[in-house]
Amino acid sequence: MSSSLLMKVPKAELHIHIEGTLEPEMMLDLARRNGLRHRFDSVEAIRKAYQFGSLQSFLDLYYEGMKVLVSPGDFRELALAYFARVHAQGVVHAEIFFDPQAHAPRGLDFASVALALKEACEEAKVRWGITSLLIPSFLRHLDEDSAHRTLDEALEAMALHPNLIAGFGLDSSELGNPPSKFARVFQRVRDAGLHVVAHAGEEGPADYIRQALDFLGAERIDHGVRCLEDPELVRRLVKEQIPLTICPVSNWKLGGCKTLEDHPLPRLLDAGLRVSINSDDPAYLGAYVGENYGFCQSRMGISESLLQVIAKQSLADSFRPG
Ligand code: ADE
Ligand code: ZN
């Protein structure tokens, strides 16, 4: 299969932070339109700054970049730009993460961000036939009280808009912020009948993956690549068929592996783990989901037929009803 055919294979993207789709051009445009001073004065200067060696070095620029998102309309525009791009890459379903706590300091409450994104999701269905779900994520570098307040806001919004979100995730700085810190708030998420996903085993140890399963009830693990350090955990993930949402270029660019050729995906597949291929933060990392699939073929030697199976499985691993 040529890479252009790989782009056309119907697939779900299950690990995408909408704030991570903010392209430098849109960042500068929104800064100008919103009357904000910006640290960088050109697209080239922004791209030049995107040299990450760790998750934190990326997060610092990611949180800074998203400050140009000021009005609900900015979020709608951002999400529509994402849908337009991935429609051309075979994405027929997307589960979109967003970080409500990161927008609160700019006066954006949960409902205004979530409703703006939902509007874009509905428009994407009409324009491109793409289905989508929203999954806000708690920022793990903040305390659990802040997560509880965010959940309160979400539940309040859902009283008026019952299908506004599909679940909650956990993201941001992993090391030193284990899943166990958020056990009580995720109990409330589950009690509300919402899905649970969590970033774990990206930079953090394999034990954080176990904690995400045992303390949070995570149904999918985002990244999870470090499970390979714990054979017992790998056996459990295989037995329980827990999906891992893998983001190859992200792991490479944020220091999880030295080269794409060294990426653990072939070993995860050999171990019998259930995986999907995703982009994470494509505007910062330089690769959308289609390019991630392409690299799995060209740089890791994963066969076309296996990539087709993975694409099909991504749809099965989604929370899409029916
Ligand atoms: N937020 C956005 N991208 C992230 C990543 N790769 N890991 C943790 N938090 C994130
Ligand atoms: Zn992520």
Tab-separated table of C-alpha atoms and ligand atoms in Angstrom:
chain	number	residue	atom	x	y	z
A	1	MET	CA	0.000	0.000	0.000
A	2	SER	CA	1.383	3.395	-0.865
A	3	SER	CA	1.405	6.048	1.831
A	4	SER	CA	-1.421	7.847	-0.007
A	5	LEU	CA	-3.555	4.718	0.384
A	6	LEU	CA	-2.592	4.484	4.055
A	7	MET	CA	-3.929	8.012	4.404
A	8	LYS	CA	-7.281	6.889	3.035
A	9	VAL	CA	-7.806	3.889	5.317
A	10	PRO	CA	-10.742	4.730	7.630
A	11	LYS	CA	-9.406	5.294	11.102
A	12	ALA	CA	-10.224	6.794	14.493
A	13	GLU	CA	-7.950	9.213	16.253
A	14	LEU	CA	-8.225	8.465	19.975
A	15	HIS	CA	-5.411	10.605	21.364
A	16	ILE	CA	-5.482	14.182	20.190
A	17	HIS	CA	-5.237	17.328	22.344
A	18	ILE	CA	-7.135	20.013	20.477
A	19	GLU	CA	-4.848	22.703	21.924
A	20	GLY	CA	-1.959	20.746	20.388
A	21	THR	CA	-3.416	21.312	16.907
A	22	LEU	CA	-2.814	25.061	17.125
A	23	GLU	CA	-0.602	25.728	14.096
A	24	PRO	CA	1.841	28.667	14.335
A	25	GLU	CA	-0.035	30.537	11.577
A	26	MET	CA	-3.287	30.398	13.547
A	27	MET	CA	-1.444	31.236	16.777
A	28	LEU	CA	-0.113	34.485	15.311
A	29	ASP	CA	-3.402	35.280	13.609
A	30	LEU	CA	-5.398	34.802	16.823
A	31	ALA	CA	-2.851	36.823	18.810
A	32	ARG	CA	-3.292	39.686	16.354
A	33	ARG	CA	-7.075	39.422	16.237
A	34	ASN	CA	-7.304	39.212	20.028
A	35	GLY	CA	-4.960	42.162	20.517
A	36	LEU	CA	-2.328	40.145	22.364
A	37	ARG	CA	1.403	40.703	22.394
A	38	HIS	CA	3.204	37.554	21.349
A	39	ARG	CA	6.687	36.381	22.300
A	40	PHE	CA	7.338	35.279	18.715
A	41	ASP	CA	6.875	37.528	15.720
A	42	SER	CA	6.980	34.970	12.909
A	43	VAL	CA	5.948	31.437	12.064
A	44	GLU	CA	9.629	30.594	11.539
A	45	ALA	CA	10.553	31.835	15.023
A	46	ILE	CA	7.795	29.723	16.556
A	47	ARG	CA	8.815	26.594	14.673
A	48	LYS	CA	12.456	27.168	15.605
A	49	ALA	CA	11.480	27.177	19.286
A	50	TYR	CA	9.909	23.718	18.949
A	51	GLN	CA	12.948	21.728	20.063
A	52	PHE	CA	11.815	19.437	22.842
A	53	GLY	CA	13.837	16.931	24.779
A	54	SER	CA	11.276	16.158	27.452
A	55	LEU	CA	7.566	16.305	28.135
A	56	GLN	CA	7.975	19.391	30.337
A	57	SER	CA	9.907	21.365	27.732
A	58	PHE	CA	6.985	20.761	25.377
A	59	LEU	CA	4.299	21.530	27.971
A	60	ASP	CA	5.873	24.908	28.756
A	61	LEU	CA	5.379	26.064	25.134
A	62	TYR	CA	2.027	24.283	24.787
A	63	TYR	CA	0.525	26.167	27.767
A	64	GLU	CA	2.004	29.415	26.521
A	65	GLY	CA	0.729	28.893	22.987
A	66	MET	CA	-2.858	28.255	24.001
A	67	LYS	CA	-3.118	31.696	25.654
A	68	VAL	CA	-4.164	33.096	22.254
A	69	LEU	CA	-7.430	31.117	22.579
A	70	VAL	CA	-9.578	33.783	24.164
A	71	SER	CA	-13.153	33.406	22.934
A	72	PRO	CA	-15.373	30.339	22.401
A	73	GLY	CA	-15.234	31.106	18.667
A	74	ASP	CA	-11.455	30.577	18.747
A	75	PHE	CA	-11.970	26.996	19.985
A	76	ARG	CA	-14.577	26.326	17.301
A	77	GLU	CA	-12.218	27.591	14.620
A	78	LEU	CA	-9.337	25.513	16.012
A	79	ALA	CA	-11.367	22.308	16.045
A	80	LEU	CA	-12.738	22.876	12.542
A	81	ALA	CA	-9.212	23.334	11.203
A	82	TYR	CA	-8.266	19.992	12.816
A	83	PHE	CA	-11.267	18.181	11.342
A	84	ALA	CA	-10.579	19.590	7.861
A	85	ARG	CA	-6.996	18.331	7.976
A	86	VAL	CA	-7.673	14.841	9.281
A	87	HIS	CA	-10.650	14.312	7.011
A	88	ALA	CA	-8.037	14.228	4.249
A	89	GLN	CA	-6.167	11.538	6.238
A	90	GLY	CA	-8.969	9.022	6.566
A	91	VAL	CA	-10.157	9.976	10.056
A	92	VAL	CA	-13.842	9.116	10.358
A	93	HIS	CA	-14.029	9.394	14.149
A	94	ALA	CA	-12.065	11.481	16.670
A	95	GLU	CA	-12.038	11.565	20.465
A	96	ILE	CA	-10.853	15.028	21.332
A	97	PHE	CA	-9.047	15.911	24.548
A	98	PHE	CA	-9.084	19.433	25.912
A	99	ASP	CA	-7.695	21.035	29.077
A	100	PRO	CA	-10.454	23.094	30.758
A	101	GLN	CA	-8.302	24.069	33.748
A	102	ALA	CA	-5.741	25.669	31.441
A	103	HIS	CA	-8.382	28.032	30.049
A	104	ALA	CA	-9.996	29.085	33.332
A	105	PRO	CA	-7.356	31.786	34.058
A	106	ARG	CA	-8.524	33.588	30.889
A	107	GLY	CA	-12.104	33.649	32.154
A	108	LEU	CA	-13.243	30.715	30.019
A	109	ASP	CA	-15.512	28.437	32.012
A	110	PHE	CA	-15.992	24.747	31.262
A	111	ALA	CA	-19.311	25.165	29.447
A	112	SER	CA	-18.190	27.876	27.061
A	113	VAL	CA	-15.169	25.879	25.864
A	114	ALA	CA	-16.998	22.545	25.727
A	115	LEU	CA	-20.026	23.996	23.902
A	116	ALA	CA	-17.830	25.723	21.328
A	117	LEU	CA	-15.969	22.475	20.666
A	118	LYS	CA	-19.273	20.586	20.495
A	119	GLU	CA	-20.509	23.040	17.871
A	120	ALA	CA	-17.422	22.264	15.781
A	121	CYS	CA	-18.012	18.511	16.279
A	122	GLU	CA	-21.565	18.880	14.991
A	123	GLU	CA	-20.390	20.928	12.031
A	124	ALA	CA	-17.717	18.304	11.231
A	125	LYS	CA	-20.418	15.636	11.098
A	126	VAL	CA	-22.397	17.680	8.583
A	127	ARG	CA	-19.439	18.826	6.460
A	128	TRP	CA	-17.245	15.720	6.432
A	129	GLY	CA	-19.278	12.946	8.038
A	130	ILE	CA	-16.765	12.705	10.898
A	131	THR	CA	-18.173	11.594	14.261
A	132	SER	CA	-16.471	12.788	17.431
A	133	LEU	CA	-16.583	12.828	21.205
A	134	LEU	CA	-15.128	15.254	23.727
A	135	ILE	CA	-12.904	14.115	26.595
A	136	PRO	CA	-11.754	16.904	28.922
A	137	SER	CA	-8.626	16.052	30.873
A	138	PHE	CA	-7.633	16.940	34.412
A	139	LEU	CA	-4.222	18.571	34.689
A	140	ARG	CA	-2.246	16.274	36.962
A	141	HIS	CA	0.229	18.995	38.050
A	142	LEU	CA	-2.703	20.722	39.805
A	143	ASP	CA	-4.310	19.397	42.973
A	144	GLU	CA	-7.293	17.105	43.242
A	145	ASP	CA	-9.533	19.914	44.581
A	146	SER	CA	-9.109	21.776	41.327
A	147	ALA	CA	-10.071	18.612	39.425
A	148	HIS	CA	-13.178	18.265	41.636
A	149	ARG	CA	-14.204	21.842	40.822
A	150	THR	CA	-13.742	21.170	37.108
A	151	LEU	CA	-15.886	18.053	37.399
A	152	ASP	CA	-18.554	20.083	39.240
A	153	GLU	CA	-18.631	22.523	36.326
A	154	ALA	CA	-18.804	19.680	33.809
A	155	LEU	CA	-21.694	17.974	35.589
A	156	GLU	CA	-23.533	21.280	35.809
A	157	ALA	CA	-23.100	21.802	32.060
A	158	MET	CA	-24.219	18.239	31.388
A	159	ALA	CA	-27.455	18.800	33.289
A	160	LEU	CA	-28.408	21.094	30.403
A	161	HIS	CA	-26.477	19.292	27.629
A	162	PRO	CA	-26.476	15.583	28.520
A	163	ASN	CA	-24.130	14.369	25.756
A	164	LEU	CA	-21.659	17.205	25.994
A	165	ILE	CA	-18.694	15.025	26.956
A	166	ALA	CA	-17.982	11.291	26.859
A	167	GLY	CA	-15.532	10.989	29.728
A	168	PHE	CA	-12.508	12.429	31.474
A	169	GLY	CA	-8.792	11.954	30.982
A	170	LEU	CA	-5.628	12.797	32.911
A	171	ASP	CA	-2.704	14.617	31.331
A	172	SER	CA	0.173	17.112	31.823
A	173	SER	CA	3.405	16.577	33.813
A	174	GLU	CA	3.505	12.899	34.669
A	175	LEU	CA	6.584	12.400	36.836
A	176	GLY	CA	5.745	13.019	40.499
A	177	ASN	CA	2.006	13.170	39.777
A	178	PRO	CA	0.841	9.549	40.010
A	179	PRO	CA	-2.717	8.512	39.135
A	180	SER	CA	-3.351	7.642	42.817
A	181	LYS	CA	-3.499	11.411	43.483
A	182	PHE	CA	-6.811	11.510	41.548
A	183	ALA	CA	-8.555	8.373	42.819
A	184	ARG	CA	-11.511	10.170	44.428
A	185	VAL	CA	-12.308	12.492	41.543
A	186	PHE	CA	-12.273	9.617	39.053
A	187	GLN	CA	-14.606	7.682	41.344
A	188	ARG	CA	-17.045	10.575	40.839
A	189	VAL	CA	-16.408	10.478	37.061
A	190	ARG	CA	-17.320	6.778	36.987
A	191	ASP	CA	-20.335	7.334	39.266
A	192	ALA	CA	-21.577	9.872	36.698
A	193	GLY	CA	-21.459	7.123	34.059
A	194	LEU	CA	-18.574	8.726	32.165
A	195	HIS	CA	-15.644	6.981	30.481
A	196	VAL	CA	-12.138	7.131	31.950
A	197	VAL	CA	-8.826	7.351	30.109
A	198	ALA	CA	-5.438	8.393	31.487
A	199	HIS	CA	-1.985	9.274	30.263
A	200	ALA	CA	0.348	6.829	31.990
A	201	GLY	CA	3.724	5.299	31.261
A	202	GLU	CA	4.708	8.101	28.870
A	203	GLU	CA	7.551	9.447	31.027
A	204	GLY	CA	6.323	7.895	34.255
A	205	PRO	CA	7.065	4.344	35.367
A	206	ALA	CA	5.092	1.211	34.531
A	207	ASP	CA	3.566	1.354	38.006
A	208	TYR	CA	1.631	4.493	36.988
A	209	ILE	CA	-0.114	2.371	34.335
A	210	ARG	CA	-1.107	-0.132	37.006
A	211	GLN	CA	-2.342	2.739	39.190
A	212	ALA	CA	-4.396	4.167	36.313
A	213	LEU	CA	-6.157	0.812	36.002
A	214	ASP	CA	-6.554	0.112	39.737
A	215	PHE	CA	-7.156	3.593	41.197
A	216	LEU	CA	-8.901	5.326	38.300
A	217	GLY	CA	-10.593	2.490	36.425
A	218	ALA	CA	-8.995	3.625	33.162
A	219	GLU	CA	-10.528	1.904	30.134
A	220	ARG	CA	-7.735	3.015	27.804
A	221	ILE	CA	-4.172	4.049	28.569
A	222	ASP	CA	-2.754	7.017	26.680
A	223	HIS	CA	0.838	6.189	25.654
A	224	GLY	CA	1.600	3.353	28.082
A	225	VAL	CA	4.856	2.602	26.263
A	226	ARG	CA	6.793	2.013	29.482
A	227	CYS	CA	4.660	-1.056	30.255
A	228	LEU	CA	7.384	-3.018	28.480
A	229	GLU	CA	9.556	-2.591	31.583
A	230	ASP	CA	7.146	-4.805	33.539
A	231	PRO	CA	6.380	-8.208	31.954
A	232	GLU	CA	3.694	-8.972	34.550
A	233	LEU	CA	1.878	-5.746	33.636
A	234	VAL	CA	2.190	-6.552	29.922
A	235	ARG	CA	0.525	-9.928	30.553
A	236	ARG	CA	-2.307	-8.158	32.376
A	237	LEU	CA	-2.805	-5.541	29.625
A	238	VAL	CA	-2.932	-8.319	27.023
A	239	LYS	CA	-5.298	-10.462	29.098
A	240	GLU	CA	-7.650	-7.550	29.841
A	241	GLN	CA	-7.312	-6.228	26.263
A	242	ILE	CA	-6.644	-2.685	27.474
A	243	PRO	CA	-6.088	-0.416	24.466
A	244	LEU	CA	-2.945	1.738	24.406
A	245	THR	CA	-3.183	4.932	22.354
A	246	ILE	CA	0.320	5.178	20.929
A	247	CYS	CA	1.775	8.418	19.527
A	248	PRO	CA	5.057	7.496	17.803
A	249	VAL	CA	6.262	10.931	16.680
A	250	SER	CA	5.374	12.405	20.077
A	251	ASN	CA	7.477	9.806	21.913
A	252	TRP	CA	10.360	10.461	19.559
A	253	LYS	CA	10.198	14.275	19.713
A	254	LEU	CA	9.672	14.395	23.503
A	255	GLY	CA	12.605	12.129	24.274
A	256	GLY	CA	10.865	8.798	24.858
A	257	CYS	CA	13.020	7.135	22.190
A	258	LYS	CA	16.120	8.291	20.337
A	259	THR	CA	14.871	7.656	16.807
A	260	LEU	CA	11.650	6.444	15.227
A	261	GLU	CA	13.497	3.251	14.341
A	262	ASP	CA	13.939	2.681	18.102
A	263	HIS	CA	10.257	3.233	18.895
A	264	PRO	CA	8.797	0.422	21.017
A	265	LEU	CA	5.693	-0.054	18.831
A	266	PRO	CA	6.996	-3.208	17.085
A	267	ARG	CA	7.736	-4.712	20.525
A	268	LEU	CA	4.296	-3.732	21.822
A	269	LEU	CA	2.745	-5.487	18.815
A	270	ASP	CA	4.946	-8.569	19.282
A	271	ALA	CA	3.785	-8.743	22.897
A	272	GLY	CA	0.178	-8.942	21.682
A	273	LEU	CA	-0.881	-5.542	23.044
A	274	ARG	CA	-3.869	-3.714	21.622
A	275	VAL	CA	-2.668	-0.447	20.113
A	276	SER	CA	-3.849	2.462	18.019
A	277	ILE	CA	-1.732	5.079	16.234
A	278	ASN	CA	-2.333	8.749	17.021
A	279	SER	CA	-0.706	12.163	16.839
A	280	ASP	CA	-1.001	13.732	20.354
A	281	ASP	CA	-0.078	17.370	19.539
A	282	PRO	CA	0.473	17.496	15.784
A	283	ALA	CA	1.040	21.239	15.340
A	284	TYR	CA	3.915	21.144	17.831
A	285	LEU	CA	5.317	17.792	16.761
A	286	GLY	CA	5.072	18.187	12.987
A	287	ALA	CA	2.990	15.095	12.225
A	288	TYR	CA	-0.757	14.469	12.089
A	289	VAL	CA	-2.199	10.995	12.441
A	290	GLY	CA	-1.692	10.078	8.764
A	291	GLU	CA	2.008	10.934	8.933
A	292	ASN	CA	2.291	8.864	12.129
A	293	TYR	CA	0.915	5.852	10.223
A	294	GLY	CA	3.344	6.605	7.377
A	295	PHE	CA	6.331	6.609	9.743
A	296	CYS	CA	5.254	3.292	11.264
A	297	GLN	CA	5.552	1.811	7.798
A	298	SER	CA	8.643	3.634	6.525
A	299	ARG	CA	10.723	3.884	9.712
A	300	MET	CA	9.598	0.909	11.816
A	301	GLY	CA	8.907	-1.551	9.027
A	302	ILE	CA	5.362	-2.307	10.164
A	303	SER	CA	3.522	-3.928	7.262
A	304	GLU	CA	0.701	-2.302	5.363
A	305	SER	CA	-1.679	-5.107	6.224
A	306	LEU	CA	-0.933	-4.799	9.951
A	307	LEU	CA	-1.448	-1.030	9.771
A	308	GLN	CA	-4.819	-1.656	8.181
A	309	VAL	CA	-5.722	-3.963	11.073
A	310	ILE	CA	-4.585	-1.286	13.545
A	311	ALA	CA	-6.736	1.340	11.790
A	312	LYS	CA	-9.762	-0.946	11.983
A	313	GLN	CA	-9.046	-1.655	15.629
A	314	SER	CA	-8.843	2.060	16.436
A	315	LEU	CA	-12.527	2.295	15.544
A	316	ALA	CA	-13.313	-0.696	17.753
A	317	ASP	CA	-11.374	0.854	20.662
A	318	SER	CA	-13.368	4.087	20.440
A	319	PHE	CA	-16.261	5.022	22.712
A	320	ARG	CA	-18.452	5.590	19.663
A	321	PRO	CA	-21.856	4.126	20.431
A	322	GLY	CA	-23.000	1.122	18.352
B	1	ADE	N1	-0.855	17.445	27.160
B	1	ADE	C1	-0.728	17.615	25.835
B	1	ADE	N2	0.094	16.689	25.326
B	1	ADE	C2	0.485	15.900	26.361
B	1	ADE	C3	1.319	14.769	26.480
B	1	ADE	N3	1.953	14.218	25.445
B	1	ADE	N4	1.494	14.233	27.703
B	1	ADE	C4	0.896	14.765	28.770
B	1	ADE	N5	0.098	15.824	28.709
B	1	ADE	C5	-0.115	16.387	27.514
B	2	ZN	ZN	-1.371	13.163	25.042
